[in-house]
PDB file of C-alpha atoms in Angstrom:
ATOM      1  CA  MET A   1       5.936 -30.681 119.392  1.00 54.00           C
ATOM      2  CA  THR A   2       8.817 -31.482 121.711  1.00 55.00           C
ATOM      3  CA  LYS A   3      12.183 -31.097 120.028  1.00 60.00           C
ATOM      4  CA  PRO A   4      14.069 -34.422 120.121  1.00 63.00           C
ATOM      5  CA  THR A   5      17.195 -34.557 122.256  1.00 72.00           C
ATOM      6  CA  ALA A   6      20.321 -34.252 120.115  1.00 85.00           C
ATOM      7  CA  LEU A   7      22.508 -37.332 120.057  1.00 94.00           C
ATOM      8  CA  PRO A   8      26.197 -36.849 120.887  1.00 96.00           C
ATOM      9  CA  THR A   9      28.974 -36.263 118.376  1.00 98.00           C
ATOM     10  CA  ILE A  10      32.474 -37.702 118.683  1.00 98.00           C
ATOM     11  CA  LEU A  11      35.523 -36.346 116.873  1.00 98.00           C
ATOM     12  CA  VAL A  12      38.129 -39.029 116.174  1.00 98.00           C
ATOM     13  CA  VAL A  13      41.685 -37.703 115.837  1.00 98.00           C
ATOM     14  CA  PRO A  14      43.854 -40.479 114.378  1.00 98.00           C
ATOM     15  CA  ASP A  15      47.642 -40.870 114.526  1.00 98.00           C
ATOM     16  CA  SER A  16      49.088 -37.342 114.327  1.00 97.00           C
ATOM     17  CA  HIS A  17      52.781 -38.005 115.150  1.00 97.00           C
ATOM     18  CA  ALA A  18      53.977 -34.664 116.529  1.00 97.00           C
ATOM     19  CA  ARG A  19      57.726 -34.486 115.947  1.00 96.00           C
ATOM     20  CA  PRO A  20      60.379 -31.751 116.139  1.00 95.00           C
ATOM     21  CA  GLU A  21      61.211 -31.638 112.433  1.00 93.00           C
ATOM     22  CA  MET A  22      57.587 -31.030 111.376  1.00 93.00           C
ATOM     23  CA  ASN A  23      55.510 -27.853 111.478  1.00 93.00           C
ATOM     24  CA  ASN A  24      52.716 -28.076 114.096  1.00 97.00           C
ATOM     25  CA  ASP A  25      50.248 -25.849 112.219  1.00 97.00           C
ATOM     26  CA  ARG A  26      47.851 -28.764 111.727  1.00 98.00           C
ATOM     27  CA  PHE A  27      47.278 -28.813 115.491  1.00 98.00           C
ATOM     28  CA  THR A  28      46.364 -25.113 115.498  1.00 98.00           C
ATOM     29  CA  ALA A  29      43.859 -25.889 112.742  1.00 98.00           C
ATOM     30  CA  LEU A  30      42.578 -28.850 114.762  1.00 98.00           C
ATOM     31  CA  GLY A  31      41.965 -26.657 117.811  1.00 98.00           C
ATOM     32  CA  ASN A  32      40.069 -24.134 115.686  1.00 98.00           C
ATOM     33  CA  PHE A  33      38.075 -26.955 114.060  1.00 98.00           C
ATOM     34  CA  ILE A  34      37.049 -28.311 117.471  1.00 98.00           C
ATOM     35  CA  ALA A  35      36.122 -24.845 118.747  1.00 98.00           C
ATOM     36  CA  GLU A  36      33.833 -24.256 115.753  1.00 98.00           C
ATOM     37  CA  LYS A  37      32.287 -27.726 115.374  1.00 98.00           C
ATOM     38  CA  LYS A  38      31.908 -28.269 119.138  1.00 98.00           C
ATOM     39  CA  PRO A  39      31.827 -32.064 119.341  1.00 98.00           C
ATOM     40  CA  ASP A  40      30.728 -33.515 122.667  1.00 98.00           C
ATOM     41  CA  ILE A  41      33.681 -35.893 122.902  1.00 98.00           C
ATOM     42  CA  ILE A  42      37.120 -35.825 121.315  1.00 98.00           C
ATOM     43  CA  VAL A  43      38.928 -39.168 121.092  1.00 98.00           C
ATOM     44  CA  ASN A  44      42.583 -39.006 120.139  1.00 98.00           C
ATOM     45  CA  ILE A  45      43.277 -42.552 118.975  1.00 98.00           C
ATOM     46  CA  GLY A  46      46.965 -42.461 119.989  1.00 98.00           C
ATOM     47  CA  ASP A  47      50.421 -41.985 118.467  1.00 98.00           C
ATOM     48  CA  MET A  48      50.035 -38.251 118.868  1.00 98.00           C
ATOM     49  CA  ALA A  49      53.613 -38.310 120.132  1.00 98.00           C
ATOM     50  CA  ASP A  50      56.039 -39.802 117.625  1.00 96.00           C
ATOM     51  CA  MET A  51      58.900 -40.350 120.135  1.00 96.00           C
ATOM     52  CA  ALA A  52      61.454 -41.167 117.430  1.00 94.00           C
ATOM     53  CA  SER A  53      64.245 -40.749 119.999  1.00 93.00           C
ATOM     54  CA  LEU A  54      63.091 -43.997 121.652  1.00 93.00           C
ATOM     55  CA  SER A  55      62.631 -46.037 118.480  1.00 86.00           C
ATOM     56  CA  THR A  56      64.288 -49.442 118.898  1.00 78.00           C
ATOM     57  CA  TYR A  57      64.250 -49.839 115.117  1.00 69.00           C
ATOM     58  CA  ASP A  58      66.682 -46.912 114.724  1.00 61.00           C
ATOM     59  CA  ILE A  59      69.234 -48.057 117.325  1.00 58.00           C
ATOM     60  CA  GLY A  60      72.671 -48.138 115.724  1.00 51.00           C
ATOM     61  CA  ARG A  61      71.429 -46.497 112.505  1.00 56.00           C
ATOM     62  CA  VAL A  62      72.236 -43.099 111.025  1.00 42.00           C
ATOM     63  CA  SER A  63      68.522 -42.294 111.317  1.00 55.00           C
ATOM     64  CA  ALA A  64      68.900 -42.147 115.124  1.00 56.00           C
ATOM     65  CA  GLU A  65      71.509 -39.402 114.971  1.00 58.00           C
ATOM     66  CA  GLY A  66      70.512 -36.136 116.660  1.00 67.00           C
ATOM     67  CA  LYS A  67      67.201 -37.331 118.047  1.00 81.00           C
ATOM     68  CA  ARG A  68      66.475 -36.213 121.608  1.00 93.00           C
ATOM     69  CA  TYR A  69      63.776 -37.221 124.090  1.00 94.00           C
ATOM     70  CA  VAL A  70      63.330 -33.667 125.348  1.00 95.00           C
ATOM     71  CA  GLU A  71      62.673 -32.376 121.808  1.00 97.00           C
ATOM     72  CA  ASP A  72      60.093 -35.111 121.150  1.00 97.00           C
ATOM     73  CA  VAL A  73      58.310 -34.175 124.370  1.00 97.00           C
ATOM     74  CA  GLU A  74      58.428 -30.446 123.556  1.00 98.00           C
ATOM     75  CA  ALA A  75      56.905 -31.048 120.102  1.00 98.00           C
ATOM     76  CA  THR A  76      54.042 -33.022 121.648  1.00 98.00           C
ATOM     77  CA  ARG A  77      53.367 -30.519 124.414  1.00 98.00           C
ATOM     78  CA  ASP A  78      53.324 -27.731 121.829  1.00 98.00           C
ATOM     79  CA  ALA A  79      50.757 -29.714 119.814  1.00 98.00           C
ATOM     80  CA  VAL A  80      48.559 -30.160 122.900  1.00 98.00           C
ATOM     81  CA  SER A  81      48.789 -26.426 123.651  1.00 98.00           C
ATOM     82  CA  ARG A  82      47.841 -25.515 120.075  1.00 98.00           C
ATOM     83  CA  ILE A  83      44.754 -27.722 120.305  1.00 98.00           C
ATOM     84  CA  MET A  84      43.594 -26.536 123.695  1.00 98.00           C
ATOM     85  CA  SER A  85      44.191 -22.789 123.325  1.00 98.00           C
ATOM     86  CA  PRO A  86      41.233 -22.079 120.975  1.00 98.00           C
ATOM     87  CA  VAL A  87      39.100 -24.687 122.746  1.00 98.00           C
ATOM     88  CA  ASN A  88      39.618 -23.100 126.173  1.00 98.00           C
ATOM     89  CA  ALA A  89      39.096 -19.631 124.690  1.00 98.00           C
ATOM     90  CA  GLU A  90      35.737 -20.714 123.229  1.00 98.00           C
ATOM     91  CA  ILE A  91      34.664 -22.311 126.517  1.00 97.00           C
ATOM     92  CA  GLN A  92      35.464 -19.071 128.371  1.00 97.00           C
ATOM     93  CA  ARG A  93      33.834 -16.909 125.679  1.00 96.00           C
ATOM     94  CA  ARG A  94      30.562 -18.778 126.063  1.00 96.00           C
ATOM     95  CA  ILE A  95      30.686 -18.388 129.826  1.00 94.00           C
ATOM     96  CA  THR A  96      31.401 -14.649 129.541  1.00 94.00           C
ATOM     97  CA  ASN A  97      28.600 -14.133 127.009  1.00 94.00           C
ATOM     98  CA  ARG A  98      26.193 -16.330 128.994  1.00 92.00           C
ATOM     99  CA  LYS A  99      25.809 -18.756 126.128  1.00 92.00           C
ATOM    100  CA  LYS A 100      24.921 -22.405 126.471  1.00 92.00           C
ATOM    101  CA  ARG A 101      27.818 -24.147 128.164  1.00 93.00           C
ATOM    102  CA  TRP A 102      30.089 -26.400 126.114  1.00 96.00           C
ATOM    103  CA  ASN A 103      32.254 -28.768 128.144  1.00 95.00           C
ATOM    104  CA  PRO A 104      33.801 -31.302 125.764  1.00 98.00           C
ATOM    105  CA  GLN A 105      35.397 -34.479 127.039  1.00 98.00           C
ATOM    106  CA  PHE A 106      38.912 -35.256 125.805  1.00 98.00           C
ATOM    107  CA  HIS A 107      40.164 -38.848 125.730  1.00 98.00           C
ATOM    108  CA  ILE A 108      43.354 -40.379 124.372  1.00 98.00           C
ATOM    109  CA  THR A 109      44.000 -44.090 123.917  1.00 98.00           C
ATOM    110  CA  LEU A 110      47.783 -44.340 124.034  1.00 98.00           C
ATOM    111  CA  GLY A 111      49.481 -45.811 120.977  1.00 98.00           C
ATOM    112  CA  ASN A 112      52.588 -47.881 120.470  1.00 97.00           C
ATOM    113  CA  HIS A 113      54.659 -44.714 119.901  1.00 97.00           C
ATOM    114  CA  GLU A 114      53.695 -43.298 123.314  1.00 98.00           C
ATOM    115  CA  ASN A 115      54.301 -46.749 124.749  1.00 96.00           C
ATOM    116  CA  ARG A 116      57.942 -46.394 123.707  1.00 96.00           C
ATOM    117  CA  ILE A 117      58.300 -44.288 126.859  1.00 95.00           C
ATOM    118  CA  ASN A 118      57.006 -47.064 129.133  1.00 93.00           C
ATOM    119  CA  ARG A 119      59.115 -49.640 127.321  1.00 92.00           C
ATOM    120  CA  ALA A 120      62.290 -47.550 127.647  1.00 89.00           C
ATOM    121  CA  ALA A 121      61.650 -46.977 131.356  1.00 86.00           C
ATOM    122  CA  SER A 122      61.013 -50.661 132.041  1.00 83.00           C
ATOM    123  CA  CYS A 123      64.106 -51.762 130.083  1.00 81.00           C
ATOM    124  CA  THR A 124      66.417 -49.259 131.815  1.00 77.00           C
ATOM    125  CA  PRO A 125      65.993 -49.533 135.587  1.00 71.00           C
ATOM    126  CA  SER A 126      68.003 -46.348 136.203  1.00 69.00           C
ATOM    127  CA  LEU A 127      65.389 -44.374 134.247  1.00 70.00           C
ATOM    128  CA  TYR A 128      62.333 -45.945 135.861  1.00 68.00           C
ATOM    129  CA  GLY A 129      60.320 -43.199 137.542  1.00 72.00           C
ATOM    130  CA  HIS A 130      62.040 -40.489 135.488  1.00 77.00           C
ATOM    131  CA  LEU A 131      60.464 -41.232 132.103  1.00 89.00           C
ATOM    132  CA  SER A 132      56.682 -41.289 131.938  1.00 93.00           C
ATOM    133  CA  THR A 133      53.871 -40.651 129.481  1.00 95.00           C
ATOM    134  CA  LYS A 134      52.862 -37.913 131.936  1.00 96.00           C
ATOM    135  CA  ASP A 135      55.776 -35.942 130.440  1.00 96.00           C
ATOM    136  CA  LEU A 136      53.644 -35.418 127.308  1.00 98.00           C
ATOM    137  CA  GLY A 137      51.175 -33.138 129.103  1.00 97.00           C
ATOM    138  CA  TYR A 138      47.967 -34.984 128.267  1.00 98.00           C
ATOM    139  CA  GLU A 139      46.705 -35.124 131.861  1.00 98.00           C
ATOM    140  CA  GLU A 140      47.751 -31.512 132.482  1.00 97.00           C
ATOM    141  CA  ALA A 141      45.496 -30.469 129.605  1.00 98.00           C
ATOM    142  CA  GLY A 142      42.552 -32.264 131.204  1.00 98.00           C
ATOM    143  CA  TRP A 143      42.540 -35.306 128.945  1.00 98.00           C
ATOM    144  CA  LYS A 144      41.501 -38.733 130.198  1.00 98.00           C
ATOM    145  CA  VAL A 145      44.362 -41.090 129.355  1.00 98.00           C
ATOM    146  CA  HIS A 146      43.612 -44.731 128.555  1.00 98.00           C
ATOM    147  CA  PRO A 147      46.652 -47.049 128.747  1.00 97.00           C
ATOM    148  CA  PHE A 148      48.059 -48.735 125.666  1.00 97.00           C
ATOM    149  CA  LEU A 149      45.708 -51.495 124.439  1.00 96.00           C
ATOM    150  CA  VAL A 150      43.002 -50.590 126.982  1.00 97.00           C
ATOM    151  CA  PRO A 151      39.869 -49.386 125.124  1.00 97.00           C
ATOM    152  CA  PHE A 152      37.668 -46.395 125.773  1.00 98.00           C
ATOM    153  CA  VAL A 153      34.079 -47.602 125.347  1.00 98.00           C
ATOM    154  CA  TYR A 154      31.175 -45.221 124.823  1.00 98.00           C
ATOM    155  CA  GLU A 155      27.647 -46.163 123.704  1.00 97.00           C
ATOM    156  CA  ASN A 156      28.831 -49.678 122.813  1.00 97.00           C
ATOM    157  CA  ILE A 157      31.592 -48.351 120.569  1.00 98.00           C
ATOM    158  CA  ALA A 158      35.162 -49.347 121.446  1.00 98.00           C
ATOM    159  CA  PHE A 159      38.008 -46.949 120.687  1.00 98.00           C
ATOM    160  CA  GLN A 160      41.595 -48.193 120.834  1.00 98.00           C
ATOM    161  CA  HIS A 161      44.845 -47.463 118.989  1.00 98.00           C
ATOM    162  CA  TYR A 162      44.726 -50.945 117.542  1.00 98.00           C
ATOM    163  CA  PHE A 163      42.920 -54.129 118.499  1.00 97.00           C
ATOM    164  CA  VAL A 164      44.472 -57.563 118.842  1.00 96.00           C
ATOM    165  CA  SER A 165      43.227 -61.095 118.291  1.00 92.00           C
ATOM    166  CA  GLY A 166      44.451 -64.666 118.620  1.00 83.00           C
ATOM    167  CA  GLY A 167      46.556 -66.305 121.274  1.00 80.00           C
ATOM    168  CA  MET A 168      49.637 -64.240 120.343  1.00 79.00           C
ATOM    169  CA  GLY A 169      47.785 -60.913 120.536  1.00 84.00           C
ATOM    170  CA  ARG A 170      48.672 -59.772 117.032  1.00 91.00           C
ATOM    171  CA  PRO A 171      47.116 -56.550 115.678  1.00 93.00           C
ATOM    172  CA  ILE A 172      43.943 -56.989 113.665  1.00 95.00           C
ATOM    173  CA  GLY A 173      44.613 -55.756 110.135  1.00 93.00           C
ATOM    174  CA  GLY A 174      44.727 -56.942 106.561  1.00 91.00           C
ATOM    175  CA  ALA A 175      42.837 -56.137 103.373  1.00 90.00           C
ATOM    176  CA  ASN A 176      39.446 -56.166 105.165  1.00 95.00           C
ATOM    177  CA  HIS A 177      40.594 -54.430 108.317  1.00 97.00           C
ATOM    178  CA  ALA A 178      37.337 -52.637 109.166  1.00 98.00           C
ATOM    179  CA  ARG A 179      35.250 -55.753 108.602  1.00 97.00           C
ATOM    180  CA  SER A 180      37.633 -57.782 110.753  1.00 97.00           C
ATOM    181  CA  LEU A 181      37.100 -55.346 113.630  1.00 97.00           C
ATOM    182  CA  VAL A 182      33.370 -56.068 113.651  1.00 97.00           C
ATOM    183  CA  VAL A 183      33.756 -59.829 113.148  1.00 95.00           C
ATOM    184  CA  LYS A 184      36.481 -60.330 115.767  1.00 95.00           C
ATOM    185  CA  ASN A 185      35.425 -57.756 118.373  1.00 96.00           C
ATOM    186  CA  TYR A 186      31.664 -58.508 118.167  1.00 94.00           C
ATOM    187  CA  MET A 187      30.965 -54.776 118.502  1.00 96.00           C
ATOM    188  CA  SER A 188      31.456 -51.440 116.795  1.00 98.00           C
ATOM    189  CA  SER A 189      35.137 -50.545 116.900  1.00 98.00           C
ATOM    190  CA  VAL A 190      37.351 -47.597 115.944  1.00 98.00           C
ATOM    191  CA  CYS A 191      41.127 -47.697 115.608  1.00 98.00           C
ATOM    192  CA  GLY A 192      44.078 -46.092 113.848  1.00 97.00           C
ATOM    193  CA  HIS A 193      47.661 -47.385 113.632  1.00 96.00           C
ATOM    194  CA  SER A 194      47.778 -48.414 109.964  1.00 95.00           C
ATOM    195  CA  HIS A 195      47.198 -44.839 108.682  1.00 96.00           C
ATOM    196  CA  VAL A 196      44.779 -46.135 106.036  1.00 96.00           C
ATOM    197  CA  ARG A 197      41.066 -45.333 105.910  1.00 97.00           C
ATOM    198  CA  ASP A 198      38.581 -48.203 105.905  1.00 98.00           C
ATOM    199  CA  TYR A 199      34.919 -48.468 106.888  1.00 98.00           C
ATOM    200  CA  TYR A 200      32.493 -51.385 107.135  1.00 98.00           C
ATOM    201  CA  GLU A 201      29.070 -51.883 108.666  1.00 96.00           C
ATOM    202  CA  ASP A 202      26.667 -54.748 109.113  1.00 96.00           C
ATOM    203  CA  VAL A 203      23.281 -55.372 110.683  1.00 94.00           C
ATOM    204  CA  ASP A 204      22.518 -58.148 113.150  1.00 88.00           C
ATOM    205  CA  ALA A 205      19.396 -60.346 113.251  1.00 89.00           C
ATOM    206  CA  ILE A 206      17.347 -57.764 115.149  1.00 90.00           C
ATOM    207  CA  GLY A 207      18.401 -54.754 113.095  1.00 90.00           C
ATOM    208  CA  ARG A 208      21.197 -53.281 115.199  1.00 90.00           C
ATOM    209  CA  ARG A 209      23.944 -51.702 113.134  1.00 92.00           C
ATOM    210  CA  ARG A 210      27.586 -52.364 114.000  1.00 97.00           C
ATOM    211  CA  PHE A 211      30.527 -50.725 112.257  1.00 98.00           C
ATOM    212  CA  GLY A 212      34.284 -50.904 112.000  1.00 98.00           C
ATOM    213  CA  LEU A 213      36.324 -47.765 111.327  1.00 98.00           C
ATOM    214  CA  VAL A 214      40.031 -47.524 110.610  1.00 98.00           C
ATOM    215  CA  ALA A 215      40.450 -43.777 110.866  1.00 98.00           C
ATOM    216  CA  GLY A 216      43.627 -43.067 108.883  1.00 97.00           C
ATOM    217  CA  CYS A 217      46.010 -40.481 110.349  1.00 97.00           C
ATOM    218  CA  TYR A 218      46.228 -36.732 110.944  1.00 98.00           C
ATOM    219  CA  ASP A 219      49.778 -36.412 109.755  1.00 95.00           C
ATOM    220  CA  GLU A 220      51.956 -34.743 107.164  1.00 89.00           C
ATOM    221  CA  GLY A 221      55.441 -35.265 105.797  1.00 77.00           C
ATOM    222  CA  ASP A 222      57.386 -38.358 104.861  1.00 75.00           C
ATOM    223  CA  HIS A 223      58.023 -41.359 107.082  1.00 70.00           C
ATOM    224  CA  GLY A 224      60.975 -43.512 106.085  1.00 66.00           C
ATOM    225  CA  TYR A 225      59.581 -46.571 107.832  1.00 65.00           C
ATOM    226  CA  ALA A 226      56.576 -46.576 105.467  1.00 63.00           C
ATOM    227  CA  GLN A 227      58.850 -48.163 102.833  1.00 64.00           C
ATOM    228  CA  GLY A 228      56.852 -47.094  99.803  1.00 67.00           C
ATOM    229  CA  SER A 229      53.364 -47.659 101.241  1.00 77.00           C
ATOM    230  CA  GLN A 230      52.643 -44.089 102.337  1.00 84.00           C
ATOM    231  CA  HIS A 231      50.597 -43.372  99.203  1.00 86.00           C
ATOM    232  CA  ARG A 232      47.946 -45.705 100.664  1.00 90.00           C
ATOM    233  CA  TRP A 233      47.493 -43.546 103.770  1.00 92.00           C
ATOM    234  CA  TRP A 234      44.586 -41.143 104.318  1.00 96.00           C
ATOM    235  CA  SER A 235      45.142 -38.020 106.416  1.00 97.00           C
ATOM    236  CA  GLY A 236      42.275 -36.254 108.145  1.00 98.00           C
ATOM    237  CA  LEU A 237      39.661 -36.245 110.918  1.00 98.00           C
ATOM    238  CA  VAL A 238      36.464 -38.254 111.367  1.00 98.00           C
ATOM    239  CA  MET A 239      33.342 -36.865 113.014  1.00 98.00           C
ATOM    240  CA  LEU A 240      30.847 -39.433 114.269  1.00 98.00           C
ATOM    241  CA  HIS A 241      27.306 -38.026 114.365  1.00 98.00           C
ATOM    242  CA  ASP A 242      24.186 -39.435 116.072  1.00 97.00           C
ATOM    243  CA  VAL A 243      26.161 -41.752 118.320  1.00 98.00           C
ATOM    244  CA  HIS A 244      23.982 -44.296 120.111  1.00 96.00           C
ATOM    245  CA  ASP A 245      24.148 -47.994 121.000  1.00 95.00           C
ATOM    246  CA  GLY A 246      26.975 -48.963 118.661  1.00 96.00           C
ATOM    247  CA  HIS A 247      25.783 -46.800 115.766  1.00 96.00           C
ATOM    248  CA  ALA A 248      27.149 -43.585 114.300  1.00 97.00           C
ATOM    249  CA  GLU A 249      27.138 -41.655 111.034  1.00 97.00           C
ATOM    250  CA  PRO A 250      30.721 -40.794 109.997  1.00 98.00           C
ATOM    251  CA  ALA A 251      31.825 -37.643 108.185  1.00 98.00           C
ATOM    252  CA  PHE A 252      35.379 -37.324 106.859  1.00 98.00           C
ATOM    253  CA  PHE A 253      37.469 -34.128 106.747  1.00 98.00           C
ATOM    254  CA  SER A 254      40.849 -34.268 105.031  1.00 98.00           C
ATOM    255  CA  THR A 255      43.851 -32.585 106.622  1.00 97.00           C
ATOM    256  CA  ASP A 256      44.098 -30.312 103.581  1.00 97.00           C
ATOM    257  CA  TYR A 257      40.474 -29.243 104.114  1.00 98.00           C
ATOM    258  CA  VAL A 258      41.013 -28.613 107.840  1.00 98.00           C
ATOM    259  CA  LYS A 259      44.114 -26.512 107.230  1.00 98.00           C
ATOM    260  CA  ARG A 260      42.546 -24.533 104.370  1.00 98.00           C
ATOM    261  CA  ASN A 261      39.488 -23.624 106.417  1.00 98.00           C
ATOM    262  CA  PHE A 262      40.678 -23.427 110.033  1.00 98.00           C
ATOM    263  CA  LEU A 263      44.175 -21.945 110.036  1.00 95.00           C
TER     264      LEU A 263
END
């Protein structure tokens, strides 16, 4: 009997907010997790860079004191390096040992925190051309970068930091966030942004499954802007198995689990 062809797996890495004041060990664990699990595609859903130095909310506040663009960039580039080091080592090990090749695709859909760089550059003409999301090192690491609010679509599944609806382009959210993604996007959709975890699926008239996934975050530490809502967040990774034509089977791995087992 012919062995069926394996369907692809996609690892979703939600908002991870690399920042200078936080330990980056979770990114080392993430790199080791990827190297062991060997997903076909890794989709970073955005807001990997926190970029607190460019927060317009903090302008004129004590919270802005001491924050530096260069330190935000260094924290993000260190996170990228921690992810890619074990991945590249595993790729080379398999080549050296003449094992089956593993060439994962890396994608990132830029979030509103990365977009702070573009916004700062456009609002300050003297900085235009000197500040860029390229500073973060995503392209250097071999990642395909998708601009803010431009989706990456694979097998009829749309991945984007957040999705918008209505004439004013407001983010889709609310108490039934995952369901709203399916209803308003008319297709399977995966996002982050809210840091909560939510999942919904439905079946159309001819039996095709469509799902909405709000993937939580891959973050640690306190965020002052959460204003008491941080206890609602879920931190971890989501692996999508058997990906085909808008369908996937999700598996959830908490950040605590990833760090316990892959550091």
